[in-house]
Protein backbone atom coordinates (compact mmCIF):
# COMPACT_ATOMS: atom_id res chain seq x y z
CA UNK A 1 0.00 0.00 0.00
CA UNK A 2 1.41 3.37 -1.06
CA UNK A 3 1.02 6.48 1.10
CA UNK A 4 2.09 10.06 0.47
CA UNK A 5 4.33 12.27 2.61
CA UNK A 6 1.40 13.94 4.41
CA UNK A 7 -0.10 10.56 5.32
CA UNK A 8 3.26 9.28 6.57
CA UNK A 9 3.68 12.38 8.74
CA UNK A 10 0.14 11.92 10.06
CA UNK A 11 0.90 8.38 11.22
CA UNK A 12 4.14 9.59 12.82
CA UNK A 13 2.19 12.36 14.60
CA UNK A 14 -0.24 9.79 16.00
CA UNK A 15 2.76 7.67 17.12
CA UNK A 16 4.24 10.64 18.96
CA UNK A 17 0.88 11.53 20.50
CA UNK A 18 0.38 8.04 21.88
CA UNK A 19 4.05 7.68 22.89
CA UNK A 20 5.45 11.20 23.44
CA UNK A 21 9.02 12.06 24.36
CA UNK A 22 9.31 13.01 28.06
CA UNK A 23 12.38 14.47 29.68
CA UNK A 24 13.33 12.70 32.93
CA UNK A 25 16.55 12.61 34.92
CA UNK A 26 16.33 8.91 35.70
CA UNK A 27 15.74 7.39 32.28
CA UNK A 28 17.21 3.87 31.85
CA UNK A 29 17.92 3.14 28.21
CA UNK A 30 16.30 6.42 27.13
CA UNK A 31 12.84 4.90 27.57
CA UNK A 32 11.02 8.13 28.44
CA UNK A 33 12.88 10.29 25.93
CA UNK A 34 12.14 7.90 23.06
CA UNK A 35 9.03 8.82 21.09
CA UNK A 36 6.78 6.65 18.97
CA UNK A 37 8.19 7.65 15.60
CA UNK A 38 11.72 6.71 16.74
CA UNK A 39 10.70 3.11 16.11
CA UNK A 40 10.04 1.90 12.51
CA UNK A 41 6.28 1.90 13.11
CA UNK A 42 5.19 3.32 9.75
CA UNK A 43 7.29 0.84 7.77
CA UNK A 44 5.93 -2.08 9.79
CA UNK A 45 2.31 -0.90 9.54
CA UNK A 46 2.63 -0.79 5.75
CA UNK A 47 4.21 -4.25 5.82
CA UNK A 48 1.32 -5.66 7.85
CA UNK A 49 -1.20 -3.90 5.60
CA UNK A 50 0.11 -5.90 2.65
CA UNK A 51 -1.51 -8.99 4.22
CA UNK A 52 -4.98 -7.41 4.25
CA UNK A 53 -7.59 -7.61 1.52
CA UNK A 54 -7.80 -4.81 -1.04
CA UNK A 55 -10.95 -3.48 0.63
CA UNK A 56 -9.31 -3.45 4.06
CA UNK A 57 -6.27 -1.68 2.62
CA UNK A 58 -8.58 0.95 1.10
CA UNK A 59 -10.21 1.46 4.50
CA UNK A 60 -6.83 1.92 6.18
CA UNK A 61 -5.71 4.28 3.40
CA UNK A 62 -8.89 6.31 3.92
CA UNK A 63 -8.09 6.60 7.63
CA UNK A 64 -4.61 7.95 6.86
CA UNK A 65 -6.19 10.39 4.42
CA UNK A 66 -8.61 11.71 7.06
CA UNK A 67 -5.80 12.21 9.58
CA UNK A 68 -3.74 14.20 7.08
CA UNK A 69 -6.68 16.40 6.03
CA UNK A 70 -8.54 19.26 7.80
CA UNK A 71 -11.37 16.79 8.45
CA UNK A 72 -9.36 15.40 11.37
CA UNK A 73 -9.80 18.58 13.36
CA UNK A 74 -13.44 19.09 12.45
CA UNK A 75 -14.24 15.55 13.63
CA UNK A 76 -13.42 16.45 17.23
CA UNK A 77 -12.12 19.92 18.11
CA UNK A 78 -14.03 22.14 15.66
CA UNK A 79 -10.95 23.34 13.80
CA UNK A 80 -10.14 22.82 10.12
CA UNK A 81 -6.71 21.33 10.77
CA UNK A 82 -4.96 18.15 9.80
CA UNK A 83 -3.31 16.31 12.66
CA UNK A 84 0.03 17.34 11.11
CA UNK A 85 -0.73 21.02 11.78
CA UNK A 86 -1.94 20.56 15.37
CA UNK A 87 -0.11 21.26 18.57
CA UNK A 88 0.43 18.20 20.75
CA UNK A 89 -2.50 19.09 23.03
CA UNK A 90 -4.99 19.28 20.14
CA UNK A 91 -3.72 16.04 18.61
CA UNK A 92 -4.22 14.37 21.99
CA UNK A 93 -7.75 15.78 22.22
CA UNK A 94 -8.58 14.36 18.79
CA UNK A 95 -7.44 10.85 19.71
CA UNK A 96 -9.22 11.00 23.08
CA UNK A 97 -12.39 12.13 21.31
CA UNK A 98 -12.15 9.33 18.74
CA UNK A 99 -11.73 6.73 21.51
CA UNK A 100 -15.26 7.51 22.79
CA UNK A 101 -16.82 9.02 19.66
CA UNK A 102 -20.52 8.34 18.89
CA UNK A 103 -19.51 7.51 15.29
CA UNK A 104 -18.41 3.85 15.40
CA UNK A 105 -16.00 4.24 12.48
CA UNK A 106 -13.96 6.78 14.47
CA UNK A 107 -13.88 4.54 17.54
CA UNK A 108 -12.71 1.69 15.31
CA UNK A 109 -10.06 3.98 13.80
CA UNK A 110 -8.68 4.86 17.24
CA UNK A 111 -8.53 1.24 18.37
CA UNK A 112 -6.85 0.20 15.11
CA UNK A 113 -4.18 2.88 15.40
CA UNK A 114 -3.53 2.28 19.10
CA UNK A 115 -3.23 -1.49 18.75
CA UNK A 116 -0.97 -1.37 15.70
CA UNK A 117 1.34 1.36 16.99
CA UNK A 118 1.80 0.06 20.53
CA UNK A 119 2.16 -3.54 19.35
CA UNK A 120 4.98 -2.56 17.00
CA UNK A 121 6.53 -0.05 19.43
CA UNK A 122 7.00 -2.64 22.16
CA UNK A 123 7.23 -5.80 20.04
CA UNK A 124 9.46 -4.94 17.08
CA UNK A 125 12.96 -6.35 17.41
CA UNK A 126 16.35 -6.13 15.72
CA UNK A 127 18.74 -8.93 16.65
CA UNK A 128 16.11 -10.18 19.14
CA UNK A 129 16.14 -6.89 21.08
CA UNK A 130 13.79 -3.94 21.52
CA UNK A 131 15.21 -0.73 23.04
CA UNK A 132 12.07 -0.23 25.15
CA UNK A 133 12.43 -3.49 27.06
CA UNK A 134 14.99 -2.17 29.53
CA UNK A 135 12.69 0.64 30.62
CA UNK A 136 9.76 -1.71 31.32
CA UNK A 137 11.93 -4.34 33.03
CA UNK A 138 11.50 -7.05 30.38
CA UNK A 139 14.57 -9.20 29.87
CA UNK A 140 13.50 -10.64 26.53
CA UNK A 141 13.27 -14.28 25.37
CA UNK A 142 14.51 -16.98 27.70
CA UNK A 143 16.26 -18.73 24.82
CA UNK A 144 15.90 -22.03 26.61
CA UNK A 145 16.78 -25.42 25.20
CA UNK A 146 14.98 -26.35 22.04
CA UNK A 147 12.13 -28.79 22.40
CA UNK A 148 13.40 -32.14 21.13
CA UNK A 149 10.09 -33.99 21.18
CA UNK A 150 9.14 -35.55 17.84
CA UNK A 151 6.84 -33.58 15.58
CA UNK A 152 3.15 -34.44 15.48
CA UNK A 153 1.91 -36.20 12.36
CA UNK A 154 0.45 -33.63 9.99
CA UNK A 155 -1.64 -34.48 6.93
CA UNK A 156 -2.67 -32.14 4.13
CA UNK A 157 -5.98 -33.67 3.10
CA UNK A 158 -6.33 -32.25 -0.41
CA UNK A 159 -10.02 -33.15 -0.31
CA UNK A 160 -9.57 -36.76 0.91
CA UNK A 161 -12.25 -38.45 3.00
CA UNK A 162 -11.09 -39.02 6.60
CA UNK A 163 -13.05 -40.38 9.52
CA UNK A 164 -12.56 -39.88 13.26
CA UNK A 165 -14.41 -39.94 16.57
CA UNK A 166 -13.86 -36.27 17.34
CA UNK A 167 -13.09 -33.38 15.02
CA UNK A 168 -11.65 -30.24 16.61
CA UNK A 169 -11.49 -27.01 14.65
CA UNK A 170 -8.38 -25.00 15.54
CA UNK A 171 -5.24 -25.99 17.44
CA UNK A 172 -5.14 -23.03 19.82
CA UNK A 173 -5.21 -23.02 23.61
CA UNK A 174 -8.71 -24.48 23.80
CA UNK A 175 -8.53 -26.87 20.87
CA UNK A 176 -5.21 -28.41 21.86
CA UNK A 177 -6.40 -29.16 25.41
CA UNK A 178 -9.63 -30.72 24.10
CA UNK A 179 -7.63 -32.84 21.64
CA UNK A 180 -5.35 -34.12 24.42
CA UNK A 181 -8.25 -34.97 26.75
CA UNK A 182 -10.25 -36.75 24.04
CA UNK A 183 -7.16 -38.68 22.97
CA UNK A 184 -6.58 -39.81 26.58
CA UNK A 185 -10.05 -41.37 26.52
CA UNK A 186 -9.05 -43.46 23.53
CA UNK A 187 -10.86 -41.44 20.89
CA UNK A 188 -9.47 -40.96 17.41
CA UNK A 189 -9.02 -37.20 17.15
CA UNK A 190 -8.38 -34.97 14.17
CA UNK A 191 -7.45 -31.33 14.69
CA UNK A 192 -8.24 -29.19 11.67
CA UNK A 193 -6.01 -26.12 11.36
CA UNK A 194 -6.05 -23.29 8.83
CA UNK A 195 -2.51 -22.10 9.52
CA UNK A 196 0.86 -23.80 9.16
CA UNK A 197 2.22 -26.33 11.65
CA UNK A 198 4.94 -24.65 13.68
CA UNK A 199 6.83 -27.01 15.97
CA UNK A 200 7.92 -25.97 19.47
CA UNK A 201 11.55 -25.92 18.35
CA UNK A 202 10.66 -23.23 15.80
CA UNK A 203 9.18 -20.88 18.41
CA UNK A 204 11.49 -17.88 18.81
CA UNK A 205 9.75 -16.42 21.91
CA UNK A 206 9.63 -13.07 20.07
CA UNK A 207 6.02 -11.91 20.22
CA UNK A 208 5.99 -9.68 17.14
CA UNK A 209 7.73 -12.22 14.91
CA UNK A 210 5.61 -15.16 16.06
CA UNK A 211 2.29 -13.33 15.73
CA UNK A 212 3.18 -12.51 12.13
CA UNK A 213 3.86 -16.21 11.55
CA UNK A 214 0.91 -17.70 13.45
CA UNK A 215 -1.97 -15.20 13.17
CA UNK A 216 -4.24 -14.73 10.17
CA UNK A 217 -3.13 -11.85 7.93
CA UNK A 218 0.09 -11.63 9.99
CA UNK A 219 -1.91 -10.32 12.95
CA UNK A 220 -3.30 -7.31 11.07
CA UNK A 221 -6.77 -8.78 10.53
CA UNK A 222 -8.22 -7.47 13.81
CSV table of C-alpha atoms in Angstrom, one decimal:
chain,number,residue,atom,x,y,z
A,1,UNK,CA,0.0,0.0,0.0
A,2,UNK,CA,1.4,3.4,-1.1
A,3,UNK,CA,1.0,6.5,1.1
A,4,UNK,CA,2.1,10.1,0.5
A,5,UNK,CA,4.3,12.3,2.6
A,6,UNK,CA,1.4,13.9,4.4
A,7,UNK,CA,-0.1,10.6,5.3
A,8,UNK,CA,3.3,9.3,6.6
A,9,UNK,CA,3.7,12.4,8.7
A,10,UNK,CA,0.1,11.9,10.1
A,11,UNK,CA,0.9,8.4,11.2
A,12,UNK,CA,4.1,9.6,12.8
A,13,UNK,CA,2.2,12.4,14.6
A,14,UNK,CA,-0.2,9.8,16.0
A,15,UNK,CA,2.8,7.7,17.1
A,16,UNK,CA,4.2,10.6,19.0
A,17,UNK,CA,0.9,11.5,20.5
A,18,UNK,CA,0.4,8.0,21.9
A,19,UNK,CA,4.1,7.7,22.9
A,20,UNK,CA,5.4,11.2,23.4
A,21,UNK,CA,9.0,12.1,24.4
A,22,UNK,CA,9.3,13.0,28.1
A,23,UNK,CA,12.4,14.5,29.7
A,24,UNK,CA,13.3,12.7,32.9
A,25,UNK,CA,16.6,12.6,34.9
A,26,UNK,CA,16.3,8.9,35.7
A,27,UNK,CA,15.7,7.4,32.3
A,28,UNK,CA,17.2,3.9,31.8
A,29,UNK,CA,17.9,3.1,28.2
A,30,UNK,CA,16.3,6.4,27.1
A,31,UNK,CA,12.8,4.9,27.6
A,32,UNK,CA,11.0,8.1,28.4
A,33,UNK,CA,12.9,10.3,25.9
A,34,UNK,CA,12.1,7.9,23.1
A,35,UNK,CA,9.0,8.8,21.1
A,36,UNK,CA,6.8,6.7,19.0
A,37,UNK,CA,8.2,7.6,15.6
A,38,UNK,CA,11.7,6.7,16.7
A,39,UNK,CA,10.7,3.1,16.1
A,40,UNK,CA,10.0,1.9,12.5
A,41,UNK,CA,6.3,1.9,13.1
A,42,UNK,CA,5.2,3.3,9.7
A,43,UNK,CA,7.3,0.8,7.8
A,44,UNK,CA,5.9,-2.1,9.8
A,45,UNK,CA,2.3,-0.9,9.5
A,46,UNK,CA,2.6,-0.8,5.8
A,47,UNK,CA,4.2,-4.2,5.8
A,48,UNK,CA,1.3,-5.7,7.9
A,49,UNK,CA,-1.2,-3.9,5.6
A,50,UNK,CA,0.1,-5.9,2.7
A,51,UNK,CA,-1.5,-9.0,4.2
A,52,UNK,CA,-5.0,-7.4,4.2
A,53,UNK,CA,-7.6,-7.6,1.5
A,54,UNK,CA,-7.8,-4.8,-1.0
A,55,UNK,CA,-11.0,-3.5,0.6
A,56,UNK,CA,-9.3,-3.5,4.1
A,57,UNK,CA,-6.3,-1.7,2.6
A,58,UNK,CA,-8.6,1.0,1.1
A,59,UNK,CA,-10.2,1.5,4.5
A,60,UNK,CA,-6.8,1.9,6.2
A,61,UNK,CA,-5.7,4.3,3.4
A,62,UNK,CA,-8.9,6.3,3.9
A,63,UNK,CA,-8.1,6.6,7.6
A,64,UNK,CA,-4.6,8.0,6.9
A,65,UNK,CA,-6.2,10.4,4.4
A,66,UNK,CA,-8.6,11.7,7.1
A,67,UNK,CA,-5.8,12.2,9.6
A,68,UNK,CA,-3.7,14.2,7.1
A,69,UNK,CA,-6.7,16.4,6.0
A,70,UNK,CA,-8.5,19.3,7.8
A,71,UNK,CA,-11.4,16.8,8.4
A,72,UNK,CA,-9.4,15.4,11.4
A,73,UNK,CA,-9.8,18.6,13.4
A,74,UNK,CA,-13.4,19.1,12.4
A,75,UNK,CA,-14.2,15.6,13.6
A,76,UNK,CA,-13.4,16.5,17.2
A,77,UNK,CA,-12.1,19.9,18.1
A,78,UNK,CA,-14.0,22.1,15.7
A,79,UNK,CA,-11.0,23.3,13.8
A,80,UNK,CA,-10.1,22.8,10.1
A,81,UNK,CA,-6.7,21.3,10.8
A,82,UNK,CA,-5.0,18.1,9.8
A,83,UNK,CA,-3.3,16.3,12.7
A,84,UNK,CA,0.0,17.3,11.1
A,85,UNK,CA,-0.7,21.0,11.8
A,86,UNK,CA,-1.9,20.6,15.4
A,87,UNK,CA,-0.1,21.3,18.6
A,88,UNK,CA,0.4,18.2,20.7
A,89,UNK,CA,-2.5,19.1,23.0
A,90,UNK,CA,-5.0,19.3,20.1
A,91,UNK,CA,-3.7,16.0,18.6
A,92,UNK,CA,-4.2,14.4,22.0
A,93,UNK,CA,-7.7,15.8,22.2
A,94,UNK,CA,-8.6,14.4,18.8
A,95,UNK,CA,-7.4,10.9,19.7
A,96,UNK,CA,-9.2,11.0,23.1
A,97,UNK,CA,-12.4,12.1,21.3
A,98,UNK,CA,-12.1,9.3,18.7
A,99,UNK,CA,-11.7,6.7,21.5
A,100,UNK,CA,-15.3,7.5,22.8
A,101,UNK,CA,-16.8,9.0,19.7
A,102,UNK,CA,-20.5,8.3,18.9
A,103,UNK,CA,-19.5,7.5,15.3
A,104,UNK,CA,-18.4,3.8,15.4
A,105,UNK,CA,-16.0,4.2,12.5
A,106,UNK,CA,-14.0,6.8,14.5
A,107,UNK,CA,-13.9,4.5,17.5
A,108,UNK,CA,-12.7,1.7,15.3
A,109,UNK,CA,-10.1,4.0,13.8
A,110,UNK,CA,-8.7,4.9,17.2
A,111,UNK,CA,-8.5,1.2,18.4
A,112,UNK,CA,-6.9,0.2,15.1
A,113,UNK,CA,-4.2,2.9,15.4
A,114,UNK,CA,-3.5,2.3,19.1
A,115,UNK,CA,-3.2,-1.5,18.7
A,116,UNK,CA,-1.0,-1.4,15.7
A,117,UNK,CA,1.3,1.4,17.0
A,118,UNK,CA,1.8,0.1,20.5
A,119,UNK,CA,2.2,-3.5,19.3
A,120,UNK,CA,5.0,-2.6,17.0
A,121,UNK,CA,6.5,-0.1,19.4
A,122,UNK,CA,7.0,-2.6,22.2
A,123,UNK,CA,7.2,-5.8,20.0
A,124,UNK,CA,9.5,-4.9,17.1
A,125,UNK,CA,13.0,-6.3,17.4
A,126,UNK,CA,16.3,-6.1,15.7
A,127,UNK,CA,18.7,-8.9,16.7
A,128,UNK,CA,16.1,-10.2,19.1
A,129,UNK,CA,16.1,-6.9,21.1
A,130,UNK,CA,13.8,-3.9,21.5
A,131,UNK,CA,15.2,-0.7,23.0
A,132,UNK,CA,12.1,-0.2,25.1
A,133,UNK,CA,12.4,-3.5,27.1
A,134,UNK,CA,15.0,-2.2,29.5
A,135,UNK,CA,12.7,0.6,30.6
A,136,UNK,CA,9.8,-1.7,31.3
A,137,UNK,CA,11.9,-4.3,33.0
A,138,UNK,CA,11.5,-7.1,30.4
A,139,UNK,CA,14.6,-9.2,29.9
A,140,UNK,CA,13.5,-10.6,26.5
A,141,UNK,CA,13.3,-14.3,25.4
A,142,UNK,CA,14.5,-17.0,27.7
A,143,UNK,CA,16.3,-18.7,24.8
A,144,UNK,CA,15.9,-22.0,26.6
A,145,UNK,CA,16.8,-25.4,25.2
A,146,UNK,CA,15.0,-26.4,22.0
A,147,UNK,CA,12.1,-28.8,22.4
A,148,UNK,CA,13.4,-32.1,21.1
A,149,UNK,CA,10.1,-34.0,21.2
A,150,UNK,CA,9.1,-35.6,17.8
A,151,UNK,CA,6.8,-33.6,15.6
A,152,UNK,CA,3.1,-34.4,15.5
A,153,UNK,CA,1.9,-36.2,12.4
A,154,UNK,CA,0.4,-33.6,10.0
A,155,UNK,CA,-1.6,-34.5,6.9
A,156,UNK,CA,-2.7,-32.1,4.1
A,157,UNK,CA,-6.0,-33.7,3.1
A,158,UNK,CA,-6.3,-32.2,-0.4
A,159,UNK,CA,-10.0,-33.2,-0.3
A,160,UNK,CA,-9.6,-36.8,0.9
A,161,UNK,CA,-12.3,-38.5,3.0
A,162,UNK,CA,-11.1,-39.0,6.6
A,163,UNK,CA,-13.1,-40.4,9.5
A,164,UNK,CA,-12.6,-39.9,13.3
A,165,UNK,CA,-14.4,-39.9,16.6
A,166,UNK,CA,-13.9,-36.3,17.3
A,167,UNK,CA,-13.1,-33.4,15.0
A,168,UNK,CA,-11.7,-30.2,16.6
A,169,UNK,CA,-11.5,-27.0,14.6
A,170,UNK,CA,-8.4,-25.0,15.5
A,171,UNK,CA,-5.2,-26.0,17.4
A,172,UNK,CA,-5.1,-23.0,19.8
A,173,UNK,CA,-5.2,-23.0,23.6
A,174,UNK,CA,-8.7,-24.5,23.8
A,175,UNK,CA,-8.5,-26.9,20.9
A,176,UNK,CA,-5.2,-28.4,21.9
A,177,UNK,CA,-6.4,-29.2,25.4
A,178,UNK,CA,-9.6,-30.7,24.1
A,179,UNK,CA,-7.6,-32.8,21.6
A,180,UNK,CA,-5.3,-34.1,24.4
A,181,UNK,CA,-8.2,-35.0,26.8
A,182,UNK,CA,-10.2,-36.8,24.0
A,183,UNK,CA,-7.2,-38.7,23.0
A,184,UNK,CA,-6.6,-39.8,26.6
A,185,UNK,CA,-10.0,-41.4,26.5
A,186,UNK,CA,-9.0,-43.5,23.5
A,187,UNK,CA,-10.9,-41.4,20.9
A,188,UNK,CA,-9.5,-41.0,17.4
A,189,UNK,CA,-9.0,-37.2,17.1
A,190,UNK,CA,-8.4,-35.0,14.2
A,191,UNK,CA,-7.4,-31.3,14.7
A,192,UNK,CA,-8.2,-29.2,11.7
A,193,UNK,CA,-6.0,-26.1,11.4
A,194,UNK,CA,-6.1,-23.3,8.8
A,195,UNK,CA,-2.5,-22.1,9.5
A,196,UNK,CA,0.9,-23.8,9.2
A,197,UNK,CA,2.2,-26.3,11.6
A,198,UNK,CA,4.9,-24.6,13.7
A,199,UNK,CA,6.8,-27.0,16.0
A,200,UNK,CA,7.9,-26.0,19.5
A,201,UNK,CA,11.5,-25.9,18.4
A,202,UNK,CA,10.7,-23.2,15.8
A,203,UNK,CA,9.2,-20.9,18.4
A,204,UNK,CA,11.5,-17.9,18.8
A,205,UNK,CA,9.7,-16.4,21.9
A,206,UNK,CA,9.6,-13.1,20.1
A,207,UNK,CA,6.0,-11.9,20.2
A,208,UNK,CA,6.0,-9.7,17.1
A,209,UNK,CA,7.7,-12.2,14.9
A,210,UNK,CA,5.6,-15.2,16.1
A,211,UNK,CA,2.3,-13.3,15.7
A,212,UNK,CA,3.2,-12.5,12.1
A,213,UNK,CA,3.9,-16.2,11.5
A,214,UNK,CA,0.9,-17.7,13.4
A,215,UNK,CA,-2.0,-15.2,13.2
A,216,UNK,CA,-4.2,-14.7,10.2
A,217,UNK,CA,-3.1,-11.8,7.9
A,218,UNK,CA,0.1,-11.6,10.0
A,219,UNK,CA,-1.9,-10.3,13.0
A,220,UNK,CA,-3.3,-7.3,11.1
A,221,UNK,CA,-6.8,-8.8,10.5
A,222,UNK,CA,-8.2,-7.5,13.8
